[in-house]
Amino acid sequence: MTEAILLVGGKGTRLRPLTVHTPKPMVPAAGVPFLTHQLARARAAGVEHIVLATSYLAEVFEPYFGDGSSLGLHLEYVTEDEPLGTGGAIRNVASRLHSGPDDPVLIFNGDILTGLDIRALVRTHESTSADVSLHLTRVTDPRAYGLVPTDDTGRVTAFLEKPQTPEEIVTDQINAGAYVFRRSVIDTIPAGRPVSVERETFPELLSVGAHLQGLVDSTYWLDLGTPAAFVRGSADLVLGRAPSPAVPGRCGDRLVLPSAQVAPDAKLTGGTVVGEGAYVAEGARVSGSTIMAGAVVEPGAVITDSLIGVRARVGERSILTGTVIGDGAIIGADNELREGVRVWCDARIPSGALRFSPDK
C-alpha cells in the first residue's frame, strides 16, 4: 500500500478574501472543496492512507472529511503549532506513517491542480531506486519559478533560484509540487523547526550524492495560488480539461448544484459553477465563473472569469470581469468592476458607484 502526505497548512494570503474564513484547500472548485479532488485522485491511484499536515484554520478539515471512509480512505490529521514550511510539515507528520524504511511515500502540495499520472511517478521512483522522485512540468515562461534541470536519464542535477536574466534560464522544467520520498529520507529532515524542501532539503540531498529523479509530466498543471488561477482551475474541472473523479456531475459548459436555481433565460457558459442555494436571475450571463453557495446574481448582470462569494449579491445590470467578491458582499446595480478588483467580505458598493476600477 502506498500512503501519502498532503500539505494543507498554508494561509492562502494571495487568495484573500476567499481565505479569510476558509483555508485554501477548502475553497470550492467545481462544486466541492478543492482538497476533495486531490483526495479522490490519490484514491484512484491506489492510495489508502493519507495524513493531512494542517495549520491555518486546521479545525475545518476533520469535521468535513472525518476519517475519510466516505472516499474510501483512512485520513489522519496533524496540526502544526507554528508554520513549519514544506519540509518541516513533512517531518512533523512522520510518526503517523506506516511505511517501512525503503517504502515510497507520496507527498502533494495542497494547492496544485494536475493531471499527473500518480502511478507513473511511483513506478519511476521504484524502477530508478531513487531517494526522492519529483514531478516536473514544463512552463512557457519559467522566470517566476525555481528551475530543476535534469540529465539525459532524468536525474536531477540542481535546484536553481528564479532566473533573473535570460542567460540563467537553463531549462523550462520546474518543480510541480508532487513527490515520492523513500520513507527513511523523511527522517533525515530536521524536526521542530521550519524547513523548505525546495531551498534546504533537496539541495542538501544533492550535495551528499542522494539520487533525486525527475519525471516530466505536462498533461495539465495549474498552481491555484491566485484568485484568477482558482477560478480558471474550477472552470477547467467542469469543462473536463483537468481530470477529477470528484466533480459532482457531468463535465460540460456548466455545473448547477441541486438546490441552486437558474432562470430559464440566464446563460451559463465556460465551465461556470452555481453553488448550493445560489440564484441566477433572468437575463444574467455568467461565463467561466464560480457562484458560491447562497449567492444571488440579479437580472441582467454580466459576470466573466470571476468568483462570487458565499451569500454575496451582484446587482442588476452590473458587469464583473476578472473580479473576486468576498463572502456576504453586496454589489449594487449598474456597477462595472474590471480585472484585478477584489471586494472584501461583507462590503457594500452602492448602485452606480463604480463604472470602472483598474486594480485595488
Coordinates of C-alpha atoms in Angstrom, one line a residue:
M1 CA 0.0 0.0 0.0
T2 CA 1.3 3.4 -0.9
E3 CA 0.5 6.2 1.6
A4 CA 0.6 9.9 1.2
I5 CA 1.0 13.2 3.0
L6 CA -1.0 16.2 1.9
L7 CA 0.4 19.7 2.8
V8 CA -2.6 21.8 3.5
G9 CA -1.3 24.3 6.1
G10 CA -0.8 27.4 4.0
K11 CA -2.6 30.6 4.8
G12 CA -3.5 31.3 1.2
T13 CA -2.7 35.0 1.5
R14 CA -2.7 35.6 -2.2
L15 CA -6.2 34.2 -2.4
R16 CA -7.8 36.7 0.0
P17 CA -10.6 37.5 0.6
L18 CA -11.5 33.8 -0.3
T19 CA -9.4 32.5 2.5
V20 CA -10.4 34.9 5.3
H21 CA -12.8 32.3 6.8
T22 CA -11.8 29.3 4.7
P23 CA -8.4 27.5 4.4
K24 CA -7.3 27.5 0.7
P25 CA -7.8 23.7 0.2
M26 CA -11.4 24.0 1.4
V27 CA -12.4 26.8 -1.1
P28 CA -14.8 25.2 -3.6
A29 CA -13.6 24.2 -7.0
A30 CA -16.2 22.6 -9.4
G31 CA -18.7 22.4 -6.6
V32 CA -16.7 20.7 -3.8
P33 CA -13.7 21.8 -1.7
F34 CA -10.6 21.7 -3.8
L35 CA -9.0 19.2 -1.4
T36 CA -11.7 16.7 -2.4
H37 CA -10.3 16.5 -5.9
Q38 CA -6.8 15.7 -4.6
L39 CA -8.0 13.1 -2.2
A40 CA -10.2 11.4 -4.9
R41 CA -7.3 11.3 -7.4
A42 CA -5.0 9.8 -4.8
R43 CA -7.5 7.2 -4.0
A44 CA -8.0 6.4 -7.7
A45 CA -4.2 5.8 -7.9
G46 CA -4.3 3.2 -5.1
V47 CA -3.5 5.3 -2.1
E48 CA -5.4 4.3 1.0
H49 CA -3.8 6.1 3.9
I50 CA -3.3 9.9 3.8
V51 CA -2.0 12.2 6.6
L52 CA -3.1 15.8 6.3
A53 CA -0.5 18.3 7.5
T54 CA -2.7 21.2 8.7
S55 CA -2.0 24.6 10.3
Y56 CA -4.2 27.6 9.2
L57 CA -7.8 27.1 10.2
A58 CA -7.0 23.5 10.9
E59 CA -10.2 22.9 12.7
V60 CA -12.2 23.0 9.5
F61 CA -10.8 19.8 7.8
E62 CA -11.8 17.0 10.1
P63 CA -15.5 17.9 10.6
Y64 CA -15.9 17.9 6.8
F65 CA -13.9 14.8 5.8
G66 CA -13.9 12.8 9.0
D67 CA -12.0 9.5 8.9
G68 CA -12.1 9.6 5.1
S69 CA -14.2 6.4 4.8
S70 CA -16.7 8.2 2.5
L71 CA -13.9 8.5 0.0
G72 CA -12.5 5.0 0.6
L73 CA -9.6 6.4 2.5
H74 CA -8.1 6.4 6.0
L75 CA -7.4 10.0 6.9
E76 CA -5.4 11.4 9.8
Y77 CA -4.8 15.0 10.8
V78 CA -1.7 16.6 12.3
T79 CA -1.7 20.3 13.2
E80 CA 1.4 22.4 13.4
D81 CA 1.5 24.8 16.3
E82 CA 3.7 27.1 14.3
P83 CA 4.2 27.1 10.5
L84 CA 7.0 24.7 9.6
G85 CA 7.3 25.1 5.8
T86 CA 7.1 22.2 3.4
G87 CA 9.9 20.1 4.8
G88 CA 9.1 20.8 8.4
A89 CA 5.5 19.8 7.8
I90 CA 6.5 16.5 6.2
R91 CA 8.8 15.7 9.2
N92 CA 6.1 16.7 11.6
V93 CA 3.7 14.0 10.5
A94 CA 6.3 11.2 10.0
S95 CA 5.2 9.4 13.2
R96 CA 1.8 8.7 11.6
L97 CA 3.2 6.9 8.6
H98 CA 3.1 3.1 8.4
S99 CA 5.7 2.5 5.7
G100 CA 8.9 0.7 6.1
P101 CA 12.3 2.5 5.6
D102 CA 12.5 1.7 1.9
D103 CA 8.9 2.2 1.0
P104 CA 7.6 5.0 -1.1
V105 CA 5.6 7.9 0.4
L106 CA 3.7 10.2 -1.8
I107 CA 3.6 13.9 -0.9
F108 CA 1.4 16.6 -2.5
N109 CA 1.2 20.3 -2.2
G110 CA -2.3 21.3 -1.3
D111 CA -2.8 24.0 -4.0
I112 CA -1.8 22.2 -7.2
L113 CA -4.4 21.1 -9.8
T114 CA -2.8 18.5 -12.0
G115 CA -3.4 15.6 -14.4
L116 CA -0.2 13.9 -13.2
D117 CA -0.2 10.1 -13.6
I118 CA 0.5 9.3 -9.9
R119 CA 1.1 5.6 -10.5
A120 CA 3.8 6.5 -13.2
L121 CA 5.6 8.7 -10.6
V122 CA 5.7 5.8 -8.2
R123 CA 6.9 3.4 -10.9
T124 CA 9.6 5.8 -11.9
H125 CA 10.7 6.1 -8.3
E126 CA 10.9 2.4 -7.8
S127 CA 12.5 1.5 -11.1
T128 CA 15.3 4.0 -10.7
S129 CA 15.8 3.2 -6.9
A130 CA 15.6 7.0 -6.2
D131 CA 15.7 8.5 -2.8
V132 CA 13.3 11.2 -3.9
S133 CA 11.3 11.5 -7.1
L134 CA 9.8 14.8 -8.3
H135 CA 7.0 15.6 -10.6
L136 CA 8.4 18.2 -13.0
T137 CA 6.4 20.2 -15.6
R138 CA 7.4 22.5 -18.4
V139 CA 6.2 26.1 -18.5
T140 CA 6.4 28.7 -21.2
D141 CA 7.8 31.4 -19.0
P142 CA 9.9 29.9 -16.2
R143 CA 11.0 33.3 -14.7
A144 CA 8.5 33.1 -11.9
Y145 CA 9.7 29.7 -10.8
G146 CA 12.8 27.9 -9.4
L147 CA 14.3 25.7 -12.2
V148 CA 15.0 21.9 -12.0
P149 CA 17.4 20.7 -14.7
T150 CA 17.9 17.0 -15.3
D151 CA 20.4 14.9 -17.2
D152 CA 19.7 12.5 -20.0
T153 CA 18.4 9.9 -17.6
G154 CA 16.0 12.2 -15.8
R155 CA 18.3 12.5 -12.7
V156 CA 18.0 15.9 -11.1
T157 CA 21.3 17.9 -11.3
A158 CA 20.5 21.1 -9.5
F159 CA 17.8 23.3 -7.9
L160 CA 18.2 26.9 -9.2
E161 CA 16.6 30.0 -7.9
K162 CA 14.2 32.1 -10.0
P163 CA 16.2 33.3 -13.1
Q164 CA 17.0 37.0 -13.2
T165 CA 18.4 37.2 -16.7
P166 CA 17.7 35.2 -20.0
E167 CA 21.1 33.6 -19.6
E168 CA 20.0 32.0 -16.3
I169 CA 17.1 30.2 -17.9
V170 CA 18.9 26.8 -18.5
T171 CA 15.7 24.7 -18.6
D172 CA 11.9 25.2 -18.7
Q173 CA 11.4 22.5 -16.1
I174 CA 10.0 23.4 -12.7
N175 CA 9.1 21.7 -9.5
A176 CA 5.4 20.8 -9.9
G177 CA 4.7 20.1 -6.2
A178 CA 4.3 16.3 -6.1
Y179 CA 7.0 13.9 -4.8
V180 CA 7.8 10.4 -3.8
F181 CA 10.1 10.1 -0.8
R182 CA 11.9 7.0 0.3
R183 CA 10.5 6.7 3.9
S184 CA 13.9 6.8 5.5
V185 CA 14.7 10.1 3.8
I186 CA 11.8 11.8 5.7
D187 CA 13.5 11.0 9.0
T188 CA 16.6 13.0 7.9
I189 CA 14.7 16.3 7.8
P190 CA 15.4 18.3 10.9
A191 CA 12.5 18.2 13.4
G192 CA 10.8 21.0 15.3
R193 CA 11.8 23.9 13.0
P194 CA 10.8 25.4 9.7
V195 CA 12.3 23.7 6.7
S196 CA 11.8 24.2 3.0
V197 CA 12.2 21.2 0.8
E198 CA 12.9 23.4 -2.2
R199 CA 15.6 25.6 -0.6
E200 CA 17.1 23.2 2.0
T201 CA 16.2 19.5 1.8
F202 CA 16.6 18.9 -1.9
P203 CA 19.8 20.9 -2.3
E204 CA 21.4 19.2 0.7
L205 CA 20.4 15.7 -0.5
L206 CA 22.1 16.5 -3.9
S207 CA 25.2 17.7 -2.1
V208 CA 25.6 14.4 -0.3
G209 CA 25.1 12.4 -3.5
A210 CA 21.5 11.3 -3.0
H211 CA 19.5 10.2 -6.1
L212 CA 16.8 12.6 -7.0
Q213 CA 14.8 11.6 -10.0
G214 CA 12.6 13.8 -12.1
L215 CA 9.5 12.8 -14.1
V216 CA 8.4 15.3 -16.6
D217 CA 4.6 15.2 -17.0
S218 CA 3.0 18.2 -18.6
T219 CA -0.5 16.9 -19.3
Y220 CA -2.2 19.5 -17.1
W221 CA -0.8 21.7 -14.3
L222 CA -2.0 24.8 -12.5
D223 CA -0.9 26.5 -9.3
L224 CA -4.1 27.7 -7.7
G225 CA -2.4 30.4 -5.7
T226 CA -4.2 33.4 -7.1
P227 CA -8.0 34.1 -7.5
A228 CA -7.7 34.2 -11.3
A229 CA -6.0 30.8 -11.3
F230 CA -8.5 29.3 -8.8
V231 CA -11.4 30.4 -11.0
R232 CA -9.7 29.0 -14.1
G233 CA -9.0 25.7 -12.4
S234 CA -12.6 25.3 -11.3
A235 CA -13.8 26.0 -14.8
D236 CA -11.3 23.6 -16.3
L237 CA -12.6 20.8 -13.9
V238 CA -16.1 21.5 -15.1
L239 CA -15.1 21.5 -18.7
G240 CA -13.2 18.3 -18.3
R241 CA -9.8 19.8 -19.2
A242 CA -8.5 18.9 -15.7
P243 CA -9.3 15.3 -14.7
S244 CA -11.0 14.6 -11.4
P245 CA -13.4 11.8 -10.3
A246 CA -14.8 14.1 -7.7
V247 CA -16.7 16.6 -10.0
P248 CA -20.3 16.2 -8.8
G249 CA -21.9 16.0 -12.2
R250 CA -21.2 15.5 -15.9
C251 CA -18.5 17.7 -17.5
G252 CA -19.7 20.4 -19.7
D253 CA -20.3 24.2 -20.1
R254 CA -21.9 24.5 -16.7
L255 CA -22.4 22.8 -13.3
V256 CA -25.5 23.7 -11.4
L257 CA -25.7 22.1 -8.0
P258 CA -29.0 20.5 -6.9
S259 CA -30.5 23.3 -4.7
A260 CA -29.4 26.1 -7.0
Q261 CA -31.9 28.0 -9.1
V262 CA -31.2 29.4 -12.6
A263 CA -33.8 31.4 -14.6
P264 CA -34.6 29.7 -17.9
D265 CA -33.2 32.6 -20.0
A266 CA -30.0 33.0 -18.0
K267 CA -26.9 32.0 -19.9
L268 CA -24.2 29.9 -18.2
T269 CA -21.0 29.0 -20.2
G270 CA -17.3 28.4 -20.0
G271 CA -17.3 25.9 -17.0
T272 CA -19.4 28.1 -14.7
V273 CA -20.4 26.7 -11.4
V274 CA -23.6 27.7 -9.5
G275 CA -23.4 26.5 -5.8
E276 CA -25.9 25.1 -3.5
G277 CA -28.8 27.6 -2.8
A278 CA -27.5 30.2 -5.2
Y279 CA -29.8 32.0 -7.6
V280 CA -29.1 33.4 -11.1
A281 CA -31.9 35.6 -12.3
E282 CA -33.4 36.2 -15.7
G283 CA -31.2 37.7 -18.4
A284 CA -28.0 37.2 -16.5
R285 CA -24.9 36.0 -18.4
V286 CA -22.2 34.1 -16.5
S287 CA -19.1 32.7 -18.2
G288 CA -16.1 30.9 -16.7
S289 CA -17.1 31.9 -13.2
T290 CA -18.0 30.4 -9.8
I291 CA -21.1 31.5 -8.0
M292 CA -20.8 30.1 -4.5
A293 CA -23.4 28.8 -2.1
G294 CA -26.3 31.2 -1.4
A295 CA -25.1 33.9 -3.7
V296 CA -27.5 35.9 -5.8
V297 CA -27.0 37.2 -9.4
E298 CA -29.7 39.7 -10.2
P299 CA -31.4 40.3 -13.6
G300 CA -29.2 41.4 -16.5
A301 CA -25.9 41.1 -14.6
V302 CA -22.9 40.0 -16.7
I303 CA -20.1 38.0 -14.9
T304 CA -17.0 36.8 -16.6
D305 CA -14.0 34.9 -15.1
S306 CA -15.0 35.9 -11.6
L307 CA -15.8 34.4 -8.2
I308 CA -18.8 35.5 -6.2
G309 CA -18.5 34.5 -2.6
V310 CA -20.9 32.8 -0.2
R311 CA -24.2 34.7 0.2
A312 CA -22.8 37.7 -1.9
R313 CA -25.1 39.6 -4.2
V314 CA -24.5 41.1 -7.6
G315 CA -27.0 43.8 -8.6
E316 CA -29.0 44.3 -11.7
R317 CA -27.0 45.1 -14.9
S318 CA -23.7 45.1 -13.1
I319 CA -20.7 43.9 -15.1
L320 CA -17.9 42.0 -13.5
T321 CA -14.8 40.8 -15.3
G322 CA -11.9 39.0 -13.6
T323 CA -13.1 40.1 -10.1
V324 CA -13.5 38.4 -6.7
I325 CA -16.4 39.3 -4.5
G326 CA -16.0 38.2 -0.9
D327 CA -18.5 36.4 1.3
G328 CA -21.6 38.4 2.1
A329 CA -20.6 41.4 0.0
I330 CA -23.2 43.4 -1.9
I331 CA -22.6 45.0 -5.3
G332 CA -25.4 47.4 -6.1
A333 CA -27.0 47.7 -9.5
D334 CA -25.2 49.3 -12.5
N335 CA -21.6 48.9 -11.4
E336 CA -18.7 47.8 -13.5
L337 CA -15.7 46.1 -11.9
R338 CA -12.8 45.1 -14.0
E339 CA -9.7 42.9 -13.9
G340 CA -8.0 42.5 -10.5
V341 CA -10.7 44.1 -8.3
R342 CA -11.3 42.3 -5.0
V343 CA -14.2 43.3 -2.9
W344 CA -13.8 42.3 0.8
C345 CA -16.2 40.2 2.8
D346 CA -19.4 42.0 3.8
A347 CA -18.5 45.1 1.9
R348 CA -21.2 47.3 0.3
I349 CA -20.9 49.0 -3.1
P350 CA -23.8 51.3 -3.8
S351 CA -25.6 51.3 -7.1
G352 CA -23.7 53.0 -9.9
A353 CA -20.7 53.8 -7.6
L354 CA -18.1 52.1 -9.8
R355 CA -18.2 52.3 -13.6
F356 CA -14.6 51.2 -13.9
S357 CA -11.8 50.4 -11.5
P358 CA -8.4 49.1 -12.7
D359 CA -6.9 47.3 -9.7
K360 CA -7.2 47.8 -5.9

